CSV table of C-alpha atoms in Angstrom, one decimal:
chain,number,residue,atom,x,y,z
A,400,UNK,CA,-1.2,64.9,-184.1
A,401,UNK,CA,-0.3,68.0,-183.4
A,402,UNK,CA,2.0,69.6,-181.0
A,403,UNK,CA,2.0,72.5,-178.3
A,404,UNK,CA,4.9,74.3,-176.8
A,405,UNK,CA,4.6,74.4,-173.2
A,406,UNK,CA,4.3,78.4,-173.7
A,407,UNK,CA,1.7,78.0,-176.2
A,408,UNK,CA,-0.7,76.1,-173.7
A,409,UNK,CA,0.1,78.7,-171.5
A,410,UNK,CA,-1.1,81.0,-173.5
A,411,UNK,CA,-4.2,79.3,-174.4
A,412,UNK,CA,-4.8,78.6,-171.0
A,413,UNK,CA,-4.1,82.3,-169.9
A,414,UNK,CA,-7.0,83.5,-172.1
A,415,UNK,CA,-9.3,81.4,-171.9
A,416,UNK,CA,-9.1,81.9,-167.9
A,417,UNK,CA,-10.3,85.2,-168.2
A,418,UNK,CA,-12.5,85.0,-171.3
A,419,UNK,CA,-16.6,84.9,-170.4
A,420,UNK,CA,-17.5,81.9,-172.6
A,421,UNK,CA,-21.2,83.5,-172.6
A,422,UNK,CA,-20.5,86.5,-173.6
A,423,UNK,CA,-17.2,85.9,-176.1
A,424,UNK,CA,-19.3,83.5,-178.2
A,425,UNK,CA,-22.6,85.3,-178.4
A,426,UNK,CA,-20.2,88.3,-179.7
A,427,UNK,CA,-18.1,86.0,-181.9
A,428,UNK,CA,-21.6,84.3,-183.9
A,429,UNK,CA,-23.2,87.6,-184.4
A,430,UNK,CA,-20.2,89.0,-185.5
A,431,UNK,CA,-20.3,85.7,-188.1
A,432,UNK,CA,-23.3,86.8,-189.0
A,433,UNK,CA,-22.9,90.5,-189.1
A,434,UNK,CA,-19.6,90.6,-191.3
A,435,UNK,CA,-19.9,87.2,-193.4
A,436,UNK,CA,-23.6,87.8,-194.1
A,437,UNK,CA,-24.0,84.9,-196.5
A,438,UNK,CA,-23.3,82.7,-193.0
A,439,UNK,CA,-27.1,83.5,-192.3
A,440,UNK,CA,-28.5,80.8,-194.2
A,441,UNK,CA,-27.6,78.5,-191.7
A,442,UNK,CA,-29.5,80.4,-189.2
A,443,UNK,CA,-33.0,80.8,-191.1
A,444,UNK,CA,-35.4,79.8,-188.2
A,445,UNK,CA,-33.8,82.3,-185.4
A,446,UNK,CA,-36.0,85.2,-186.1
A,447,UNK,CA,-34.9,88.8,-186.5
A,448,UNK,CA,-31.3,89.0,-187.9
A,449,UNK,CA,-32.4,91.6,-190.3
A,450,UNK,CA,-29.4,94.3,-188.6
A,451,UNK,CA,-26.4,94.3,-186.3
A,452,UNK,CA,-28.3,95.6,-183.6
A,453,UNK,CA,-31.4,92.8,-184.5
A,454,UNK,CA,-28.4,90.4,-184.4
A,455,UNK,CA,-26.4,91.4,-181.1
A,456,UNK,CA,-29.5,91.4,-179.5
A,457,UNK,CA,-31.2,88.5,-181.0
A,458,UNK,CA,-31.6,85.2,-177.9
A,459,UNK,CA,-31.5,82.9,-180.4
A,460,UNK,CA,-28.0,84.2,-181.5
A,461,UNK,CA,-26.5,84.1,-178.0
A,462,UNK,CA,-27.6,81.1,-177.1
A,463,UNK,CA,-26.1,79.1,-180.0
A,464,UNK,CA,-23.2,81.8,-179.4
A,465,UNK,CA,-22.9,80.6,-176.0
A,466,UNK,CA,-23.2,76.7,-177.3
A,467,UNK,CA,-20.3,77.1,-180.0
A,468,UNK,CA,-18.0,78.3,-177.3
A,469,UNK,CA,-18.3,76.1,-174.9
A,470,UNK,CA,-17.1,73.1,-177.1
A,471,UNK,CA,-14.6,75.1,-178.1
A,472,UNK,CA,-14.0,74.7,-174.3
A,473,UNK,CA,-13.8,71.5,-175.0
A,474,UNK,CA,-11.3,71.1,-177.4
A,475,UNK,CA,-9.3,73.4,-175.2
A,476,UNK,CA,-9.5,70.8,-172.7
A,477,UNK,CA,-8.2,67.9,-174.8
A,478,UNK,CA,-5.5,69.6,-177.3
A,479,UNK,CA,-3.9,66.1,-177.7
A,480,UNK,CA,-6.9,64.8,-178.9
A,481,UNK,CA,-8.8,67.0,-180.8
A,482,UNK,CA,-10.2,64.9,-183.9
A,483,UNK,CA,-11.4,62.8,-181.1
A,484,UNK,CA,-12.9,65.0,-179.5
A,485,UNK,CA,-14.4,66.5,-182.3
A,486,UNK,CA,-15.4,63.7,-184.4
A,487,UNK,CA,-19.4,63.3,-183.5
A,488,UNK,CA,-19.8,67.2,-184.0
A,489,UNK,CA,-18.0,66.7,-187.5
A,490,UNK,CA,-20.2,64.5,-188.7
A,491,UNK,CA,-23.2,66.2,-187.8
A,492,UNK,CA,-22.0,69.5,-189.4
A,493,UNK,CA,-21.3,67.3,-192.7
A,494,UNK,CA,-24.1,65.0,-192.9
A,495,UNK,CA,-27.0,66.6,-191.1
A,496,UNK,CA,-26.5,71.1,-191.1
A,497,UNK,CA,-24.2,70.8,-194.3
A,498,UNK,CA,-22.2,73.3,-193.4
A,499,UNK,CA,-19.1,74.2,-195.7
A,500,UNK,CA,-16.1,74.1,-193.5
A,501,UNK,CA,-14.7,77.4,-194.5
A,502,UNK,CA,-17.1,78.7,-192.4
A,503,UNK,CA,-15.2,77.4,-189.3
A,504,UNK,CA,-11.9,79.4,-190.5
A,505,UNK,CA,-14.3,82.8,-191.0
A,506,UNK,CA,-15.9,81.9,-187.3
A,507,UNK,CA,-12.1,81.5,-185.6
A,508,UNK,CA,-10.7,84.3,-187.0
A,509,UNK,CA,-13.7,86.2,-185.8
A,510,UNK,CA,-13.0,84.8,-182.7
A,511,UNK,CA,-9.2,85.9,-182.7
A,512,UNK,CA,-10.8,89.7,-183.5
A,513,UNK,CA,-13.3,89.5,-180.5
A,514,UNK,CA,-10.4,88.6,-178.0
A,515,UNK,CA,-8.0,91.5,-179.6
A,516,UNK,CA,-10.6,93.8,-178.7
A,517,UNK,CA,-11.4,92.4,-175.6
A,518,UNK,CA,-7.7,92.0,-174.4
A,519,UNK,CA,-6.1,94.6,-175.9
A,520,UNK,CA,-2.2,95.0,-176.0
A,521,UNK,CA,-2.1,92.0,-173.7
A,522,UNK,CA,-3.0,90.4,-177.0
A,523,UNK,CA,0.3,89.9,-178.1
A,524,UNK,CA,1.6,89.0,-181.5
A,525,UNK,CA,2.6,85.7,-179.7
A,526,UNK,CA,-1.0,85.4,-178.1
A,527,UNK,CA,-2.4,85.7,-181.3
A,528,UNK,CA,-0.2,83.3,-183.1
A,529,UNK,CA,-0.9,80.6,-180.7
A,530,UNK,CA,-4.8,81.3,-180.9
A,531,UNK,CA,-4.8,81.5,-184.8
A,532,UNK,CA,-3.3,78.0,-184.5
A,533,UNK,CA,-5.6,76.8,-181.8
A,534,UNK,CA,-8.8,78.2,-184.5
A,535,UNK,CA,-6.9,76.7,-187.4
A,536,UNK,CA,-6.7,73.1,-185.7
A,537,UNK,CA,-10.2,72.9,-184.6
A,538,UNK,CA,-11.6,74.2,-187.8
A,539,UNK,CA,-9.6,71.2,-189.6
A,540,UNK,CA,-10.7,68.7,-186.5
A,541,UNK,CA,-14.2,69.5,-187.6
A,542,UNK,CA,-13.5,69.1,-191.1
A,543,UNK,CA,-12.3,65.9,-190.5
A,544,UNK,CA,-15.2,63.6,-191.2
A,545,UNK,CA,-17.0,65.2,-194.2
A,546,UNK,CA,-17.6,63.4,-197.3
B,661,UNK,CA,-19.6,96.4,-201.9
B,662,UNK,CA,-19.0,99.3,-199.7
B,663,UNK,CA,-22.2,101.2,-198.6
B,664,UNK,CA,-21.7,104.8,-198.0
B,665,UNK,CA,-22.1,104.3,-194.0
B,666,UNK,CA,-19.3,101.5,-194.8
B,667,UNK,CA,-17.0,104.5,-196.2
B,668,UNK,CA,-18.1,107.1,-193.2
B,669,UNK,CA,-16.7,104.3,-190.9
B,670,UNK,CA,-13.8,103.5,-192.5
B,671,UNK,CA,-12.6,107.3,-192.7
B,672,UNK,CA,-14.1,107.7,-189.1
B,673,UNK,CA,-11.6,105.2,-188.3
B,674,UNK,CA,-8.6,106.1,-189.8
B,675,UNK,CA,-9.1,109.3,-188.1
B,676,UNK,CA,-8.8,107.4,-184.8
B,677,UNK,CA,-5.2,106.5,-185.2
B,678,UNK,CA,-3.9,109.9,-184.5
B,679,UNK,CA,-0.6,109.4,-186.4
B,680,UNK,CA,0.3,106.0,-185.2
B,681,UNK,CA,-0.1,104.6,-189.0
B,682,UNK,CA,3.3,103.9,-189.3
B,683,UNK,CA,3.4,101.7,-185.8
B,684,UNK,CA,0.3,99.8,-187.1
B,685,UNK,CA,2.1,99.0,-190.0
B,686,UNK,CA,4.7,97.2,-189.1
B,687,UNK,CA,3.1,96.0,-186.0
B,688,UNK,CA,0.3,94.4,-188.4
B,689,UNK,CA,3.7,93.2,-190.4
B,690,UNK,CA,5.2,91.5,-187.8
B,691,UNK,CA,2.0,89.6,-186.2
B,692,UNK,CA,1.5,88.4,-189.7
B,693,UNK,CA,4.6,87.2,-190.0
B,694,UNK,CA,4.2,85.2,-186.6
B,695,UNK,CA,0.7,84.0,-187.1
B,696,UNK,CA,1.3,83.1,-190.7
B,697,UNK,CA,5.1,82.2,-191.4
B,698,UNK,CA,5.1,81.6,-194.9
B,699,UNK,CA,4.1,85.1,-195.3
B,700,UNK,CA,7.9,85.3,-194.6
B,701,UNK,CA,8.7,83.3,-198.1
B,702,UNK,CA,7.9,86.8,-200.2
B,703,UNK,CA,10.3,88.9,-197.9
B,704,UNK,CA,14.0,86.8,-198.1
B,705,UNK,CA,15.6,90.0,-198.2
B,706,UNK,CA,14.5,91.7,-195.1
B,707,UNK,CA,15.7,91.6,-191.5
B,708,UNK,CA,12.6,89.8,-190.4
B,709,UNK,CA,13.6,90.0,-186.2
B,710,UNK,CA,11.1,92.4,-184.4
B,711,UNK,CA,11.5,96.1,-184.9
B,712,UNK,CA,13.6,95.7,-187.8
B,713,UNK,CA,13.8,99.0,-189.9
B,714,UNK,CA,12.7,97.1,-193.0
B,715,UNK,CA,9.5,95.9,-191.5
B,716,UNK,CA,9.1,99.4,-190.3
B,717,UNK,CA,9.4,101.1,-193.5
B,718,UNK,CA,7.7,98.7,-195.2
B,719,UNK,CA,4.8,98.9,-192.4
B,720,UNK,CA,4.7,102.8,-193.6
B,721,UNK,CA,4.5,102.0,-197.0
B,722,UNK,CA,1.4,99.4,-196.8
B,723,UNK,CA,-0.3,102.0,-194.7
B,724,UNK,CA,0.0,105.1,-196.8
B,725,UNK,CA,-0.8,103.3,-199.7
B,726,UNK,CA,-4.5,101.6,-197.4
B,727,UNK,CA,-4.8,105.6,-196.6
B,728,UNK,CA,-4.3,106.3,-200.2
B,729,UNK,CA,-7.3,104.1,-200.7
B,730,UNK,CA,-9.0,105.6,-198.5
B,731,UNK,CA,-9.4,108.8,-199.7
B,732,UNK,CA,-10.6,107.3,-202.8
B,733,UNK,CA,-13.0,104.8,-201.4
B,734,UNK,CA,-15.4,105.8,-204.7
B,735,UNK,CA,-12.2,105.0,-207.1
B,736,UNK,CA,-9.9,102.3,-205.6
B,737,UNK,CA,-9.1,100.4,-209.0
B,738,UNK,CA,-7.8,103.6,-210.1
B,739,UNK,CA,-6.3,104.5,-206.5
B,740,UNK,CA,-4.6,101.3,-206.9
B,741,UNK,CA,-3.6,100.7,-210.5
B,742,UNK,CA,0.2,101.4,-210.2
B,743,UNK,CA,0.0,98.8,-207.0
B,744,UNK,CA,-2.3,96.5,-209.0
B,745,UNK,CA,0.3,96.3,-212.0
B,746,UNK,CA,3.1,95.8,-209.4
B,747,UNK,CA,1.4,92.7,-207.6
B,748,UNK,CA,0.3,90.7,-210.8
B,749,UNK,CA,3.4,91.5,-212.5
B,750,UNK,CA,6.4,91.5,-210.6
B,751,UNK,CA,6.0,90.6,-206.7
B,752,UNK,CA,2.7,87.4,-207.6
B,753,UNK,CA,2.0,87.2,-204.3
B,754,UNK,CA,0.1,83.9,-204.6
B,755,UNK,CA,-2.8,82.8,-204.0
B,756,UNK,CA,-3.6,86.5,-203.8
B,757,UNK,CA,-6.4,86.7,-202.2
B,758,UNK,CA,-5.0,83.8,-199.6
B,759,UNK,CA,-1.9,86.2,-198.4
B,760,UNK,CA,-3.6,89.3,-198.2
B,761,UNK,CA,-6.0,87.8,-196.4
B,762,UNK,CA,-3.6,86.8,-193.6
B,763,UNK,CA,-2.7,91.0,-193.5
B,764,UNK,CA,-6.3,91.7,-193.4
B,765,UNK,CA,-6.6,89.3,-190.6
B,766,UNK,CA,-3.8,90.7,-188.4
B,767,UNK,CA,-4.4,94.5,-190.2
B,768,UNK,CA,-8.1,93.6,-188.4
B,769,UNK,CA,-6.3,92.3,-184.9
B,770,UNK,CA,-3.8,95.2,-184.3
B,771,UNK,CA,-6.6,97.8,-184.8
B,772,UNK,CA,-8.5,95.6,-182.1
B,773,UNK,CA,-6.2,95.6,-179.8
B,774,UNK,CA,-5.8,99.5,-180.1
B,775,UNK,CA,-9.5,100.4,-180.2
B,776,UNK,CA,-10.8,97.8,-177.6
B,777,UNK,CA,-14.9,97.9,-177.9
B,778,UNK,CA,-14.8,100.8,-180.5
B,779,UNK,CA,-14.2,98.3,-182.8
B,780,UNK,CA,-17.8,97.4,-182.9
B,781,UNK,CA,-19.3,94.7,-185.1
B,782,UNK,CA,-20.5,97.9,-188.0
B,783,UNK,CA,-16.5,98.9,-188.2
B,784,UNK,CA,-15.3,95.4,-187.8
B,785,UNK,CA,-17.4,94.5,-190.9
B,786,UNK,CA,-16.6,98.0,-192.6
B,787,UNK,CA,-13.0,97.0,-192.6
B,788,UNK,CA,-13.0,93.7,-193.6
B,789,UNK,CA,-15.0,94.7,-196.7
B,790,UNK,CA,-12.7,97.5,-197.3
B,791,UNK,CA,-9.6,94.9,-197.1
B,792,UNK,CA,-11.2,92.6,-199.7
B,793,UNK,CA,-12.1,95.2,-201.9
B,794,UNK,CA,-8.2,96.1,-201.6
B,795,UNK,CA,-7.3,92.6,-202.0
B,796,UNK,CA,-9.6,92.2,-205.0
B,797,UNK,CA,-8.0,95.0,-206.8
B,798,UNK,CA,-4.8,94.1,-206.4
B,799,UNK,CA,-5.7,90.9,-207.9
B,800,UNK,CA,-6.9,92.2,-210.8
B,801,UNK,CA,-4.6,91.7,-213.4
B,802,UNK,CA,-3.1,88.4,-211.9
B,803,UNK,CA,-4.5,86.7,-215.3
């Protein structure tokens, strides 16, 4: 299991107060898609993601955006539990979407990138520690199951 | 590889930083050494507490050498031979790729932080492709 700092909640919890989940996760997947092109093939019946701005602006891309973040939401909510928490969703993205799990590490750094920019110098070296462990962990929850 | 708009970006870029290179540096330095502590394990003779001189100077170096690169985004395994020889050789920073990801990463965050929403999606994957094409040549000659 593994273990926060009461500061590092803290800082979870400080971000993600202020973070719009719609908006931060339909930026984070087309970034996914827009920097990791290869992460495409996952994503073959959403239409137009033939350039950034096709991407950004794609529904289909904000929607699922929008979906990812909000169980990261989840997760956020149960830090003491998170292969609980995260064990359906693991076995779906093993057994039914076959997604390689290094594609969660490229998705959470992604996510660390969009926040920097968002947050700016508030995004402190400590704030970023703390939310490149918090990506790390969930990518490994969902991991978890695969075989 | 690096598309010519990928380059234009990248040097657009650079130019934004209006002589705070050495700054990034070592702040890129230190949030690596936060986010990713055994990134400490190749550094056992530096002063590793914040604003240390040796992260400072060695924040300068890293940077002059990624500007060095990038005035010779058409060349970099030549830009980068003498650095190339000195990672496989003596300093076998290992897995390569792994570590410099982790600098790429926090290179990427600081630059973020700094440039707020001009850090679009097009720059953002500019320099990421830029930073593995660095990583890749300095891998080179691992074996």
């Amino acid at each position: 299991m593994v273990h926060w700092t009461a500061e590092e909640k803290q800082l979870i919890a400080s971000v993600w107060g202020k973070v719009s989940v719609e908006e931060c996760g339909a930026e984070a997947l087309a970034r996914l898609l827009i920097v990791y092109p290869w992460t495409q093939r996952f994503f073959d019946n959403f239409g137009n993601l033939s350039s950034p701005t096709a991407i950004i602006g794609n529904p289909k891309v904000r929607a699922h955006g929008k979906k990812v973040l909000t169980s990261f939401g989840e997760a956020i909510k149960n830090l003491d539990n998170l292969k609980g928490t995260y064990s359906k969703l693991s076995e779906l993205h093993c057994e039914k979407l076959h997604v390689d799990p290094e594609n969660f590490r490229l998705l959470g750094d992604i996510l660390v990138v969009v926040l920097a920019a968002h947050f700016g110098k508030d995004f402190s070296p400590a704030c970023q520690a703390t939310w490149q462990k918090l990506v790390g962990v969930v990518a490994h929850a969902l991991a978890h199951k695969y075989h | 590889v690096l598309t010519a708009e990928d380059k234009k970006l990248i040097q657009q870029t650079w130019g934004k930083l209006g002589g705070a290179e050495e700054e990034i540096g070592a702040e890129a330095l230190w949030r690596m050494f936060h986010s990713y502590p055994p990134t400490k394990t190749y550094f056992p003779h530096f002063d590793l507490t914040q604003g240390s001189d040796q992260i400072r100077g060695h924040g300068k170096k890293v940077v002059a050498a990624l500007g060095n690169a990038i005035k010779n985004l058409d060349n970099l395994s030549q830009a980068l031979s003498e650095l190339s020889n000195l990672h496989a050789y003596n300093l076998r920073v290992d897995p390569a790729r792994f570590s410099l990801q982790f600098l790429s990463q926090c290179l990427q965050v600081t630059l973020a932080t700094r440039l707020g929403k001009e850090y679009s999606p097009e720059v953002h994957s500019a320099v990421d492709k830029f930073m593995s094409a660095v990583a890749a040549v300095l891998a080179e000659k691992y074996r």
